Coordinates of N, CA and C in Angstrom, one line a residue:
X25 N 21.3 -7.3 -35.9 CA 21.1 -7.3 -34.5 C 22.1 -8.3 -33.9
X26 N 22.2 -9.5 -34.5 CA 23.2 -10.5 -34.0 C 24.5 -9.9 -33.8
X27 N 25.0 -9.2 -34.8 CA 26.4 -8.6 -34.6 C 26.4 -7.6 -33.5
X28 N 25.4 -6.8 -33.3 CA 25.3 -5.9 -32.2 C 25.4 -6.6 -30.8
X29 N 24.7 -7.7 -30.7 CA 24.7 -8.5 -29.5 C 26.1 -9.0 -29.2
X30 N 26.8 -9.5 -30.2 CA 28.1 -10.0 -30.0 C 29.1 -8.9 -29.7
X31 N 29.0 -7.8 -30.5 CA 29.9 -6.6 -30.3 C 29.7 -6.0 -28.9
X32 N 28.5 -6.0 -28.4 CA 28.3 -5.3 -27.1 C 28.9 -6.2 -25.9
X33 N 28.7 -7.5 -26.0 CA 29.2 -8.3 -24.9 C 30.7 -8.3 -24.9
X34 N 31.3 -8.3 -26.1 CA 32.8 -8.3 -26.2 C 33.3 -7.0 -25.7
X35 N 32.7 -5.9 -26.1 CA 33.1 -4.6 -25.7 C 33.0 -4.5 -24.1
X36 N 31.9 -5.0 -23.6 CA 31.6 -5.0 -22.2 C 32.8 -5.7 -21.4
X37 N 33.1 -6.9 -21.9 CA 34.1 -7.7 -21.2 C 35.5 -7.0 -21.4
X38 N 35.7 -6.4 -22.6 CA 37.0 -5.7 -22.8 C 37.1 -4.6 -21.7
X39 N 36.1 -3.8 -21.5 CA 36.2 -2.7 -20.5 C 36.3 -3.2 -19.1
X40 N 35.6 -4.3 -18.8 CA 35.8 -4.9 -17.5 C 37.2 -5.4 -17.3
X41 N 37.7 -6.0 -18.4 CA 39.1 -6.6 -18.3 C 40.1 -5.5 -18.2
X42 N 39.9 -4.3 -18.8 CA 40.8 -3.2 -18.8 C 40.9 -2.6 -17.3
X43 N 39.8 -2.8 -16.6 CA 39.7 -2.3 -15.2 C 40.5 -3.2 -14.3
X44 N 40.8 -4.4 -14.7 CA 41.6 -5.3 -13.8 C 43.1 -4.8 -13.8
X45 N 43.7 -5.0 -12.7 CA 45.1 -4.6 -12.6 C 46.0 -5.6 -13.4
X46 N 45.6 -6.9 -13.3 CA 46.4 -7.9 -14.0 C 45.4 -8.9 -14.5
X47 N 45.8 -9.8 -15.5 CA 45.0 -10.9 -15.9 C 44.2 -10.7 -17.2
X48 N 44.3 -9.5 -17.8 CA 43.5 -9.3 -19.0 C 44.5 -9.5 -20.2
X49 N 44.0 -10.3 -21.2 CA 44.8 -10.6 -22.4 C 43.9 -10.4 -23.6
X50 N 44.5 -9.8 -24.6 CA 43.7 -9.6 -25.9 C 44.7 -9.6 -27.0
X51 N 44.4 -10.4 -28.1 CA 45.1 -10.2 -29.3 C 44.1 -10.4 -30.5
X52 N 44.6 -10.6 -31.7 CA 43.7 -10.7 -32.8 C 42.8 -11.9 -32.9
X53 N 43.2 -13.0 -32.1 CA 42.5 -14.2 -32.2 C 41.7 -14.6 -30.9
X54 N 42.0 -14.0 -29.8 CA 41.3 -14.4 -28.6 C 41.5 -13.3 -27.5
X55 N 40.5 -13.3 -26.6 CA 40.6 -12.4 -25.4 C 40.3 -13.2 -24.2
X56 N 40.9 -12.9 -23.0 CA 40.4 -13.5 -21.8 C 40.7 -12.6 -20.6
X57 N 40.0 -12.9 -19.5 CA 40.3 -12.3 -18.2 C 40.6 -13.5 -17.2
X58 N 41.6 -13.3 -16.4 CA 42.0 -14.4 -15.5 C 42.5 -13.7 -14.2
X59 N 41.6 -13.7 -13.2 CA 41.9 -13.0 -12.0 C 42.8 -13.9 -11.0
X60 N 43.0 -15.2 -11.4 CA 43.8 -16.0 -10.5 C 42.9 -16.7 -9.4
X61 N 41.6 -16.5 -9.5 CA 40.7 -17.2 -8.6 C 39.5 -17.6 -9.4
X62 N 38.4 -18.1 -8.7 CA 37.2 -18.5 -9.4 C 36.3 -17.3 -9.6
X63 N 36.7 -16.1 -9.3 CA 35.8 -14.9 -9.3 C 35.4 -14.5 -10.8
X64 N 34.2 -14.1 -10.9 CA 33.8 -13.4 -12.2 C 34.7 -12.2 -12.3
X65 N 35.2 -11.8 -13.4 CA 34.8 -12.2 -14.8 C 35.7 -13.1 -15.5
X66 N 36.3 -14.1 -14.9 CA 37.1 -15.1 -15.6 C 36.4 -15.7 -16.8
X67 N 37.0 -15.4 -18.0 CA 36.3 -15.9 -19.2 C 37.2 -15.7 -20.4
X68 N 37.2 -16.7 -21.3 CA 37.8 -16.6 -22.6 C 36.6 -16.2 -23.6
X69 N 36.9 -15.3 -24.5 CA 35.8 -14.9 -25.3 C 36.4 -14.3 -26.6
X70 N 35.5 -13.9 -27.5 CA 35.8 -13.2 -28.8 C 36.9 -14.0 -29.5
X71 N 36.7 -15.3 -29.8 CA 37.7 -16.0 -30.5 C 37.6 -15.9 -32.0
X72 N 38.7 -15.9 -32.7 CA 38.7 -15.8 -34.1 C 39.9 -16.7 -34.6
X73 N 39.5 -17.7 -35.5 CA 40.5 -18.6 -35.9 C 40.2 -19.1 -37.3
X74 N 41.2 -19.7 -38.0 CA 41.0 -20.3 -39.3 C 40.9 -21.8 -39.1
X75 N 40.0 -22.4 -39.9 CA 39.6 -23.8 -39.7 C 40.9 -24.6 -39.9
X76 N 41.8 -24.2 -40.8 CA 42.9 -25.0 -41.1 C 43.9 -25.1 -40.0
X77 N 43.8 -24.1 -39.1 CA 44.7 -24.1 -37.9 C 44.0 -24.4 -36.6
X78 N 42.8 -25.0 -36.7 CA 42.0 -25.2 -35.5 C 42.7 -26.1 -34.5
X79 N 43.3 -27.2 -34.9 CA 43.9 -28.1 -33.9 C 45.0 -27.3 -33.1
X80 N 45.8 -26.6 -33.8 CA 46.9 -25.8 -33.2 C 46.3 -24.8 -32.2
X81 N 45.2 -24.1 -32.7 CA 44.6 -23.1 -31.8 C 44.0 -23.7 -30.6
X82 N 43.4 -24.9 -30.7 CA 42.8 -25.5 -29.5 C 43.9 -26.0 -28.6
X83 N 44.9 -26.6 -29.1 CA 46.0 -27.1 -28.3 C 46.7 -26.0 -27.5
X84 N 47.0 -24.9 -28.2 CA 47.6 -23.8 -27.5 C 46.8 -23.2 -26.4
X85 N 45.5 -23.0 -26.6 CA 44.7 -22.4 -25.6 C 44.2 -23.3 -24.5
X86 N 44.0 -24.6 -24.8 CA 43.7 -25.5 -23.7 C 44.9 -25.7 -22.8
X87 N 46.1 -25.6 -23.4 CA 47.4 -25.7 -22.6 C 47.4 -24.5 -21.7
X88 N 47.0 -23.3 -22.2 CA 47.0 -22.1 -21.4 C 46.1 -22.2 -20.2
X89 N 44.9 -22.9 -20.5 CA 44.0 -23.2 -19.4 C 44.6 -24.1 -18.3
X90 N 45.2 -25.2 -18.8 CA 45.7 -26.2 -17.9 C 46.9 -25.8 -17.1
X91 N 47.6 -24.8 -17.6 CA 48.7 -24.2 -16.9 C 48.3 -23.0 -16.1
X92 N 47.0 -22.7 -16.0 CA 46.4 -21.6 -15.3 C 46.7 -20.2 -15.8
X93 N 47.3 -20.2 -17.0 CA 47.5 -18.9 -17.7 C 46.2 -18.3 -18.1
X94 N 45.3 -19.1 -18.7 CA 44.0 -18.7 -19.1 C 43.0 -19.2 -18.2
X95 N 41.8 -18.6 -18.1 CA 40.7 -19.2 -17.2 C 40.1 -20.4 -17.8
X96 N 39.3 -21.2 -17.0 CA 38.8 -22.4 -17.4 C 37.4 -22.3 -18.1
X97 N 36.9 -21.1 -18.3 CA 35.6 -20.8 -18.8 C 35.7 -20.2 -20.2
X98 N 35.0 -20.7 -21.2 CA 35.1 -20.3 -22.6 C 33.7 -20.0 -23.2
X99 N 33.5 -18.7 -23.6 CA 32.3 -18.3 -24.2 C 32.3 -18.5 -25.7
X100 N 31.4 -19.2 -26.2 CA 31.3 -19.5 -27.6 C 30.0 -19.0 -28.2
X101 N 30.0 -18.3 -29.3 CA 28.7 -17.9 -30.0 C 28.4 -19.0 -31.0
X102 N 27.2 -18.9 -31.6 CA 26.8 -19.9 -32.5 C 27.5 -19.7 -33.9
X103 N 27.3 -20.7 -34.7 CA 27.9 -20.7 -36.0 C 28.7 -22.0 -36.3
X104 N 28.9 -22.3 -37.6 CA 29.5 -23.6 -37.9 C 30.9 -23.8 -37.4
X105 N 31.7 -22.7 -37.5 CA 33.1 -22.8 -37.0 C 33.1 -23.0 -35.5
X106 N 32.2 -22.3 -34.8 CA 32.2 -22.5 -33.4 C 31.7 -23.9 -32.9
X107 N 30.8 -24.5 -33.8 CA 30.4 -25.8 -33.5 C 31.5 -26.8 -33.6
X108 N 32.4 -26.6 -34.6 CA 33.6 -27.4 -34.8 C 34.5 -27.2 -33.6
X109 N 34.7 -25.9 -33.2 CA 35.5 -25.6 -32.1 C 35.0 -26.3 -30.8
X110 N 33.7 -26.2 -30.6 CA 33.1 -26.8 -29.4 C 33.4 -28.3 -29.4
X111 N 33.3 -29.0 -30.5 CA 33.6 -30.4 -30.5 C 35.1 -30.7 -30.2
X112 N 36.0 -29.8 -30.7 CA 37.4 -30.0 -30.4 C 37.7 -29.7 -28.9
X113 N 37.0 -28.7 -28.4 CA 37.2 -28.5 -26.9 C 36.7 -29.6 -26.1
X114 N 35.6 -30.2 -26.5 CA 35.0 -31.4 -25.8 C 36.1 -32.5 -25.7
X115 N 36.7 -32.7 -26.8 CA 37.8 -33.8 -26.9 C 38.9 -33.4 -26.0
X116 N 39.1 -32.1 -25.7 CA 40.2 -31.7 -24.9 C 39.8 -31.6 -23.4
X117 N 38.6 -32.0 -23.1 CA 38.2 -32.1 -21.7 C 37.2 -31.0 -21.2
X118 N 36.7 -30.2 -22.1 CA 35.8 -29.1 -21.7 C 34.4 -29.6 -22.0
X119 N 33.4 -29.0 -21.2 CA 32.0 -29.4 -21.3 C 31.2 -28.1 -21.2
X120 N 30.0 -28.1 -21.9 CA 29.1 -26.9 -21.8 C 28.4 -27.0 -20.4
X121 N 28.4 -25.8 -19.7 CA 27.8 -25.7 -18.4 C 26.7 -24.7 -18.4
X122 N 26.6 -23.8 -19.4 CA 25.6 -22.8 -19.3 C 25.2 -22.3 -20.8
X123 N 24.0 -22.0 -20.9 CA 23.5 -21.6 -22.2 C 22.8 -20.2 -22.1
X124 N 23.1 -19.3 -23.0 CA 22.5 -18.0 -23.1 C 21.8 -17.8 -24.5
X125 N 20.8 -17.1 -24.5 CA 20.1 -16.7 -25.8 C 20.4 -15.2 -26.0
X126 N 21.0 -14.9 -27.1 CA 21.2 -13.5 -27.4 C 19.9 -12.9 -28.0
X127 N 19.5 -11.8 -27.3 CA 18.2 -11.2 -27.7 C 18.3 -9.7 -27.9
X128 N 17.5 -9.2 -28.8 CA 17.5 -7.7 -29.1 C 16.2 -7.1 -29.2
X129 N 16.1 -5.8 -29.1 CA 14.9 -5.0 -29.1 C 15.2 -3.7 -29.7
X130 N 14.5 -3.2 -30.7 CA 14.6 -1.8 -31.2 C 13.4 -1.0 -30.6
X131 N 13.7 0.2 -30.1 CA 12.7 1.0 -29.4 C 12.6 2.4 -30.1
X132 N 11.5 2.9 -30.1 CA 11.3 4.3 -30.5 C 10.6 5.2 -29.5
X133 N 10.3 4.5 -28.3 CA 9.7 5.2 -27.2 C 10.0 4.5 -25.9
X134 N 10.0 5.2 -24.8 CA 10.3 4.6 -23.5 C 9.2 3.6 -23.2
X135 N 9.6 2.5 -22.4 CA 8.7 1.5 -22.0 C 8.0 1.9 -20.7
X136 N 6.7 1.6 -20.6 CA 6.0 2.0 -19.4 C 6.1 0.9 -18.3
X137 N 6.2 1.4 -17.1 CA 6.2 0.5 -15.9 C 5.8 1.3 -14.7
X138 N 5.2 0.6 -13.7 CA 4.7 1.3 -12.5 C 5.4 0.7 -11.3
X139 N 5.8 1.6 -10.4 CA 6.4 1.2 -9.1 C 5.4 1.5 -8.0
X140 N 5.4 0.7 -7.0 CA 4.7 1.0 -5.8 C 5.3 2.2 -5.1
X141 N 4.6 2.9 -4.3 CA 5.2 4.1 -3.6 C 6.4 3.7 -2.7
X142 N 6.4 2.5 -2.3 CA 7.5 2.0 -1.4 C 8.8 1.6 -2.2
X143 N 8.7 1.5 -3.6 CA 9.7 1.0 -4.4 C 10.4 2.2 -5.2
X144 N 11.7 2.1 -5.2 CA 12.5 3.2 -5.9 C 13.6 2.5 -6.7
X145 N 14.0 3.1 -7.8 CA 15.2 2.7 -8.5 C 16.1 3.9 -8.6
X146 N 17.4 3.7 -8.2 CA 18.3 4.8 -8.3 C 19.6 4.3 -8.8
X147 N 20.3 5.2 -9.4 CA 21.7 4.9 -10.0 C 22.7 4.8 -8.8
X148 N 23.6 3.8 -8.9 CA 24.7 3.7 -8.0 C 25.6 4.8 -8.2
X149 N 25.8 5.6 -7.1 CA 26.7 6.8 -7.3 C 27.7 6.9 -6.1
X150 N 27.7 5.9 -5.2 CA 28.6 6.0 -4.1 C 29.0 4.6 -3.7
X151 N 30.1 4.4 -2.9 CA 30.6 3.1 -2.6 C 29.7 2.3 -1.8
X152 N 28.8 3.0 -0.9 CA 27.9 2.2 -0.1 C 26.9 1.5 -1.0
X153 N 26.3 2.2 -2.0 CA 25.4 1.6 -2.9 C 26.1 0.6 -3.8
X154 N 27.3 0.8 -4.1 CA 28.1 -0.2 -4.9 C 28.3 -1.5 -4.2
X155 N 28.6 -1.4 -2.9 CA 28.7 -2.6 -2.1 C 27.4 -3.3 -2.0
X156 N 26.3 -2.6 -1.8 CA 25.0 -3.2 -1.7 C 24.7 -3.9 -3.1
X157 N 25.0 -3.2 -4.1 CA 24.7 -3.8 -5.5 C 25.5 -5.1 -5.7
X158 N 26.8 -5.1 -5.3 CA 27.6 -6.2 -5.5 C 27.2 -7.4 -4.6
X159 N 26.8 -7.1 -3.4 CA 26.3 -8.1 -2.4 C 25.1 -8.8 -2.9
X160 N 24.2 -8.1 -3.6 CA 23.0 -8.7 -4.1 C 23.4 -9.6 -5.3
X161 N 24.3 -9.2 -6.1 CA 24.8 -10.0 -7.2 C 25.4 -11.3 -6.7
X162 N 26.2 -11.2 -5.7 CA 26.9 -12.4 -5.2 C 25.9 -13.4 -4.6
X163 N 24.9 -12.9 -4.0 CA 23.9 -13.7 -3.4 C 22.9 -14.3 -4.4
X164 N 22.5 -13.5 -5.3 CA 21.4 -13.9 -6.2 C 21.8 -14.4 -7.6
X165 N 23.0 -14.0 -8.1 CA 23.4 -14.4 -9.4 C 24.7 -15.1 -9.5
X166 N 25.6 -14.7 -8.7 CA 27.0 -15.3 -8.7 C 27.3 -16.2 -7.6
X167 N 26.3 -17.1 -7.3 CA 26.4 -17.9 -6.1 C 27.7 -18.7 -6.0
X168 N 28.2 -19.2 -7.1 CA 29.4 -20.1 -7.1 C 30.6 -19.4 -7.8
X169 N 30.4 -18.2 -8.2 CA 31.5 -17.5 -8.9 C 31.4 -16.0 -8.6
X170 N 31.9 -15.7 -7.4 CA 31.7 -14.3 -6.9 C 32.4 -13.3 -7.8
X171 N 31.9 -12.0 -7.7 CA 32.5 -10.9 -8.5 C 33.9 -10.6 -7.9
X172 N 34.8 -10.4 -8.7 CA 36.1 -9.9 -8.2 C 36.0 -8.6 -7.6
X173 N 36.5 -8.4 -6.4 CA 36.4 -7.1 -5.7 C 37.1 -6.0 -6.5
X174 N 36.6 -4.9 -6.5 CA 37.3 -3.7 -7.0 C 37.1 -3.4 -8.5
X175 N 36.5 -4.3 -9.2 CA 36.4 -4.1 -10.7 C 35.5 -2.9 -11.0
X176 N 34.3 -2.9 -10.4 CA 33.3 -1.9 -10.7 C 33.6 -0.5 -10.0
X177 N 34.5 -0.5 -9.1 CA 34.9 0.8 -8.5 C 35.5 1.7 -9.6
X178 N 36.1 1.1 -10.6 CA 36.7 1.9 -11.6 C 35.8 2.2 -12.7
X179 N 34.6 1.7 -12.7 CA 33.6 1.8 -13.8 C 32.3 2.4 -13.5
X180 N 31.9 2.4 -12.3 CA 30.5 2.7 -12.0 C 30.2 4.2 -12.2
X181 N 31.2 5.1 -12.1 CA 31.0 6.5 -12.3 C 31.0 6.9 -13.8
X182 N 31.5 6.0 -14.7 CA 31.6 6.4 -16.1 C 30.2 6.5 -16.7
X183 N 30.1 7.4 -17.6 CA 28.8 7.7 -18.2 C 28.2 6.5 -19.0
X184 N 29.1 5.7 -19.6 CA 28.6 4.6 -20.4 C 28.4 3.3 -19.6
X185 N 28.6 3.4 -18.3 CA 28.1 2.4 -17.4 C 27.1 3.0 -16.4
X186 N 26.0 2.4 -16.3 CA 25.0 2.8 -15.3 C 24.5 1.6 -14.5
X187 N 24.9 1.6 -13.3 CA 24.5 0.6 -12.4 C 23.3 1.1 -11.6
X188 N 22.3 0.2 -11.4 CA 21.1 0.6 -10.7 C 20.7 -0.4 -9.6
X189 N 20.2 0.2 -8.5 CA 19.7 -0.5 -7.4 C 18.2 -0.3 -7.3
X190 N 17.5 -1.4 -7.0 CA 16.1 -1.3 -6.7 C 15.9 -1.5 -5.2
X191 N 15.2 -0.5 -4.6 CA 15.0 -0.5 -3.2 C 13.5 -0.6 -2.8
X192 N 13.2 -1.5 -1.9 CA 11.9 -1.6 -1.3 C 11.9 -1.2 0.1
X193 N 11.2 -0.1 0.4 CA 11.2 0.5 1.8 C 12.7 0.8 2.2
X194 N 13.4 1.3 1.2 CA 14.8 1.7 1.3 C 15.8 0.6 1.6
X195 N 15.3 -0.6 1.3 CA 16.2 -1.8 1.5 C 16.6 -2.3 0.0
X196 N 17.8 -2.4 -0.3 CA 18.2 -2.9 -1.6 C 17.8 -4.3 -1.9
X197 N 17.1 -4.6 -3.0 CA 16.5 -5.9 -3.3 C 16.9 -6.4 -4.7
X198 N 17.3 -5.6 -5.6 CA 17.5 -6.0 -7.0 C 18.5 -5.1 -7.6
X199 N 19.1 -5.6 -8.7 CA 20.1 -4.8 -9.4 C 19.9 -4.9 -11.0
X200 N 20.6 -4.0 -11.6 CA 20.7 -4.0 -13.1 C 21.9 -3.1 -13.5
X201 N 22.3 -3.3 -14.8 CA 23.4 -2.5 -15.3 C 23.1 -2.3 -16.8
X202 N 23.3 -1.0 -17.2 CA 23.2 -0.7 -18.6 C 24.6 -0.3 -19.1
X203 N 25.0 -0.9 -20.2 CA 26.3 -0.6 -20.8 C 26.1 -0.1 -22.2
X204 N 26.5 1.2 -22.4 CA 26.3 1.8 -23.7 C 27.5 1.7 -24.6
X205 N 27.3 1.2 -25.8 CA 28.5 1.0 -26.7 C 28.0 1.4 -28.1
X206 N 28.5 2.5 -28.6 CA 28.1 3.1 -29.9 C 26.6 3.3 -29.8
X207 N 25.8 2.9 -30.8 CA 24.4 3.1 -30.8 C 23.6 1.9 -30.3
X208 N 24.1 1.3 -29.3 CA 23.4 0.2 -28.6 C 23.6 0.1 -27.2
X209 N 22.7 -0.5 -26.5 CA 22.8 -0.6 -25.0 C 22.7 -2.1 -24.6
X210 N 23.6 -2.6 -23.9 CA 23.6 -3.9 -23.4 C 23.1 -3.9 -21.9
X211 N 22.2 -4.9 -21.6 CA 21.7 -5.0 -20.3 C 22.3 -6.2 -19.6
X212 N 22.8 -6.0 -18.4 CA 23.6 -7.0 -17.7 C 23.2 -7.0 -16.2
X213 N 23.6 -8.0 -15.5 CA 23.5 -8.1 -14.0 C 22.1 -7.8 -13.5
X214 N 21.1 -8.3 -14.2 CA 19.7 -8.3 -13.6 C 19.6 -9.4 -12.6
X215 N 19.4 -9.0 -11.3 CA 19.3 -10.0 -10.3 C 18.4 -9.5 -9.2
X216 N 17.7 -10.4 -8.5 CA 16.8 -10.1 -7.4 C 17.1 -11.1 -6.3
X217 N 17.1 -10.6 -5.0 CA 17.3 -11.5 -3.9 C 16.1 -12.5 -3.8
X218 N 16.4 -13.7 -3.4 CA 15.5 -14.8 -3.5 C 14.2 -14.5 -2.8
X219 N 14.2 -13.9 -1.7 CA 13.0 -13.6 -0.9 C 12.2 -12.4 -1.5
X220 N 12.7 -11.8 -2.5 CA 11.9 -10.7 -3.1 C 11.6 -10.9 -4.6
X221 N 11.7 -12.2 -5.0 CA 11.4 -12.5 -6.4 C 9.9 -12.6 -6.7
X222 N 9.5 -12.6 -7.9 CA 8.1 -12.7 -8.4 C 7.3 -11.5 -8.0
X223 N 8.0 -10.3 -7.8 CA 7.3 -9.1 -7.5 C 7.5 -8.0 -8.6
X224 N 8.2 -8.4 -9.7 CA 8.4 -7.4 -10.8 C 9.6 -6.5 -10.7
X225 N 10.5 -6.8 -9.7 CA 11.6 -5.9 -9.6 C 12.6 -6.0 -10.8
X226 N 12.8 -7.3 -11.2 CA 13.7 -7.5 -12.3 C 13.2 -6.9 -13.6
X227 N 11.9 -7.0 -13.9 CA 11.3 -6.4 -15.1 C 11.4 -4.9 -15.0
X228 N 11.2 -4.3 -13.8 CA 11.2 -2.9 -13.7 C 12.6 -2.3 -13.9
X229 N 13.6 -3.0 -13.4 CA 14.9 -2.4 -13.5 C 15.4 -2.6 -15.0
X230 N 15.0 -3.7 -15.6 CA 15.3 -3.9 -17.0 C 14.7 -2.7 -17.9
X231 N 13.4 -2.4 -17.6 CA 12.8 -1.3 -18.4 C 13.4 0.0 -18.0
X232 N 13.9 0.2 -16.8 CA 14.6 1.4 -16.4 C 15.8 1.6 -17.2
X233 N 16.6 0.5 -17.4 CA 17.8 0.5 -18.2 C 17.5 0.9 -19.6
X234 N 16.4 0.3 -20.2 CA 16.0 0.5 -21.5 C 15.7 2.0 -21.7
X235 N 15.0 2.6 -20.7 CA 14.6 4.0 -20.8 C 15.8 4.9 -20.7
X236 N 16.8 4.5 -19.9 CA 18.0 5.3 -19.8 C 18.7 5.3 -21.2
X237 N 18.6 4.2 -21.9 CA 19.2 4.2 -23.3 C 18.4 5.1 -24.2
X238 N 17.0 5.1 -24.1 CA 16.2 5.9 -24.9 C 16.5 7.4 -24.7
X239 N 16.8 7.8 -23.4 CA 17.1 9.2 -23.1 C 18.4 9.6 -23.8
X240 N 19.3 8.6 -24.1 CA 20.5 8.9 -24.8 C 20.3 8.9 -26.4
X241 N 19.1 8.6 -26.8 CA 18.9 8.5 -28.2 C 19.3 7.1 -28.8
X242 N 19.5 6.2 -27.9 CA 19.9 4.8 -28.4 C 18.6 4.0 -28.6
X243 N 18.6 3.3 -29.8 CA 17.4 2.6 -30.2 C 17.6 1.1 -30.1
X244 N 18.8 0.6 -30.1 CA 19.0 -0.9 -30.1 C 19.4 -1.4 -28.7
X245 N 18.6 -2.3 -28.2 CA 18.9 -2.9 -26.8 C 19.2 -4.3 -27.0
X246 N 20.2 -4.8 -26.3 CA 20.7 -6.2 -26.4 C 20.9 -6.8 -25.1
X247 N 20.8 -8.1 -25.0 CA 21.1 -8.8 -23.7 C 21.3 -10.3 -24.0
X248 N 21.8 -11.0 -23.0 CA 21.9 -12.4 -23.1 C 21.1 -13.0 -22.0
X249 N 20.1 -13.8 -22.4 CA 19.1 -14.3 -21.4 C 19.4 -15.8 -21.0
X250 N 19.2 -16.1 -19.8 CA 19.2 -17.5 -19.3 C 18.0 -18.2 -19.9
X251 N 18.0 -19.5 -19.9 CA 16.8 -20.2 -20.4 C 15.5 -19.8 -19.7
X252 N 15.6 -19.5 -18.4 CA 14.4 -19.1 -17.7 C 14.0 -17.7 -18.0
X253 N 14.9 -16.9 -18.5 CA 14.6 -15.5 -18.7 C 14.1 -15.2 -20.1
X254 N 14.2 -16.1 -21.0 CA 13.8 -15.8 -22.4 C 12.4 -15.4 -22.5
X255 N 11.5 -16.1 -21.9 CA 10.0 -15.8 -22.0 C 9.7 -14.4 -21.3
X256 N 10.4 -14.1 -20.3 CA 10.2 -12.8 -19.6 C 10.6 -11.7 -20.6
X257 N 11.7 -11.8 -21.2 CA 12.1 -10.7 -22.1 C 11.3 -10.7 -23.4
X258 N 10.8 -11.8 -23.8 CA 9.9 -11.8 -25.0 C 8.7 -11.0 -24.7
X259 N 8.2 -11.0 -23.5 CA 7.0 -10.3 -23.1 C 7.3 -8.8 -23.2
X260 N 8.5 -8.4 -23.1 CA 8.9 -6.9 -23.3 C 9.1 -6.6 -24.7
X261 N 9.1 -7.6 -25.6 CA 9.3 -7.3 -27.0 C 10.6 -7.8 -27.6
X262 N 11.5 -8.3 -26.8 CA 12.8 -8.8 -27.3 C 12.6 -10.1 -28.2
X263 N 13.5 -10.2 -29.2 CA 13.4 -11.3 -30.0 C 14.8 -12.1 -30.0
X264 N 14.8 -13.4 -30.3 CA 16.0 -14.2 -30.3 C 16.7 -14.0 -31.6
X265 N 18.1 -13.8 -31.4 CA 18.9 -13.7 -32.6 C 20.1 -14.6 -32.7
X266 N 20.6 -15.1 -31.5 CA 21.8 -16.0 -31.5 C 21.8 -16.7 -30.2
X267 N 22.8 -17.6 -30.1 CA 23.0 -18.4 -29.0 C 24.4 -18.3 -28.5
X268 N 24.6 -18.5 -27.2 CA 26.0 -18.6 -26.6 C 26.0 -19.8 -25.7
X269 N 27.2 -20.4 -25.6 CA 27.4 -21.5 -24.7 C 28.7 -21.2 -23.9
X270 N 28.7 -21.5 -22.6 CA 29.9 -21.4 -21.8 C 30.4 -22.8 -21.6
X271 N 31.6 -23.0 -21.9 CA 32.3 -24.3 -21.7 C 33.3 -24.2 -20.5
X272 N 33.4 -25.3 -19.8 CA 34.3 -25.3 -18.6 C 35.2 -26.5 -18.7
X273 N 36.5 -26.3 -18.3 CA 37.4 -27.4 -18.3 C 37.1 -28.3 -17.1
X274 N 36.9 -29.6 -17.3 CA 36.6 -30.5 -16.3 C 37.8 -30.6 -15.3
X275 N 37.5 -30.9 -14.0 CA 38.5 -31.2 -13.1 C 38.5 -30.3 -11.9
X276 N 38.8 -30.8 -10.7 CA 38.8 -30.1 -9.5 C 39.7 -28.9 -9.4
X277 N 40.8 -29.0 -10.3 CA 41.7 -27.9 -10.3 C 41.2 -26.6 -11.0
X278 N 40.0 -26.7 -11.6 CA 39.5 -25.6 -12.4 C 38.1 -25.1 -11.8
X279 N 37.9 -25.4 -10.6 CA 36.7 -24.9 -9.9 C 36.9 -23.4 -9.5

């Protein structure tokens, strides 16, 4: 399951990166997206290196960050090599700013949930809904790192991307995204507007994504949970399998 979690998030970022007109870089050792602004999805990820060449690897890529060729955010998974990399990046001026827990769930039946008559969940299938979906994300989840405009325009109609809106009395209040990769489904972008939280919308759209995977015959569900979200997903049956840390290059030039 740990490998599925890592494979899904890297494949997800690869597809998002491919949707960018510029700024996507990928080779056998590292991948990144760099939009030229602070917008999501700026991220370095899926790094692969030999311990004997670690100093050279860190020097080359932190130089790429400082010259604005690469973004200032670096996603690291757990493991001894990445612990060593993290220490080297700290010496180069980077600091951990966010922690995710990689979680997984295997299903053999859809999950049950109930919605009030005033609540609906629908797939995003037009630009009006896409704009509403993105606006919720920018308000509720991406408060300091807005989504780059236009990325999901190229993705939301594809069958392996399913974007969902939760509506209360026909007003959009929450979002979710299911990304299907091989025989697994990654759940992303679960967010609820502040004034509508604690009403079960996030849990409902998460289960809706899971059930969309079940309809495709997919049994493995993966996600990356914030520290606050771990207990919520555990109640659904998710288990912890790995850890991720996002590091950021210190300095006002990298905000």
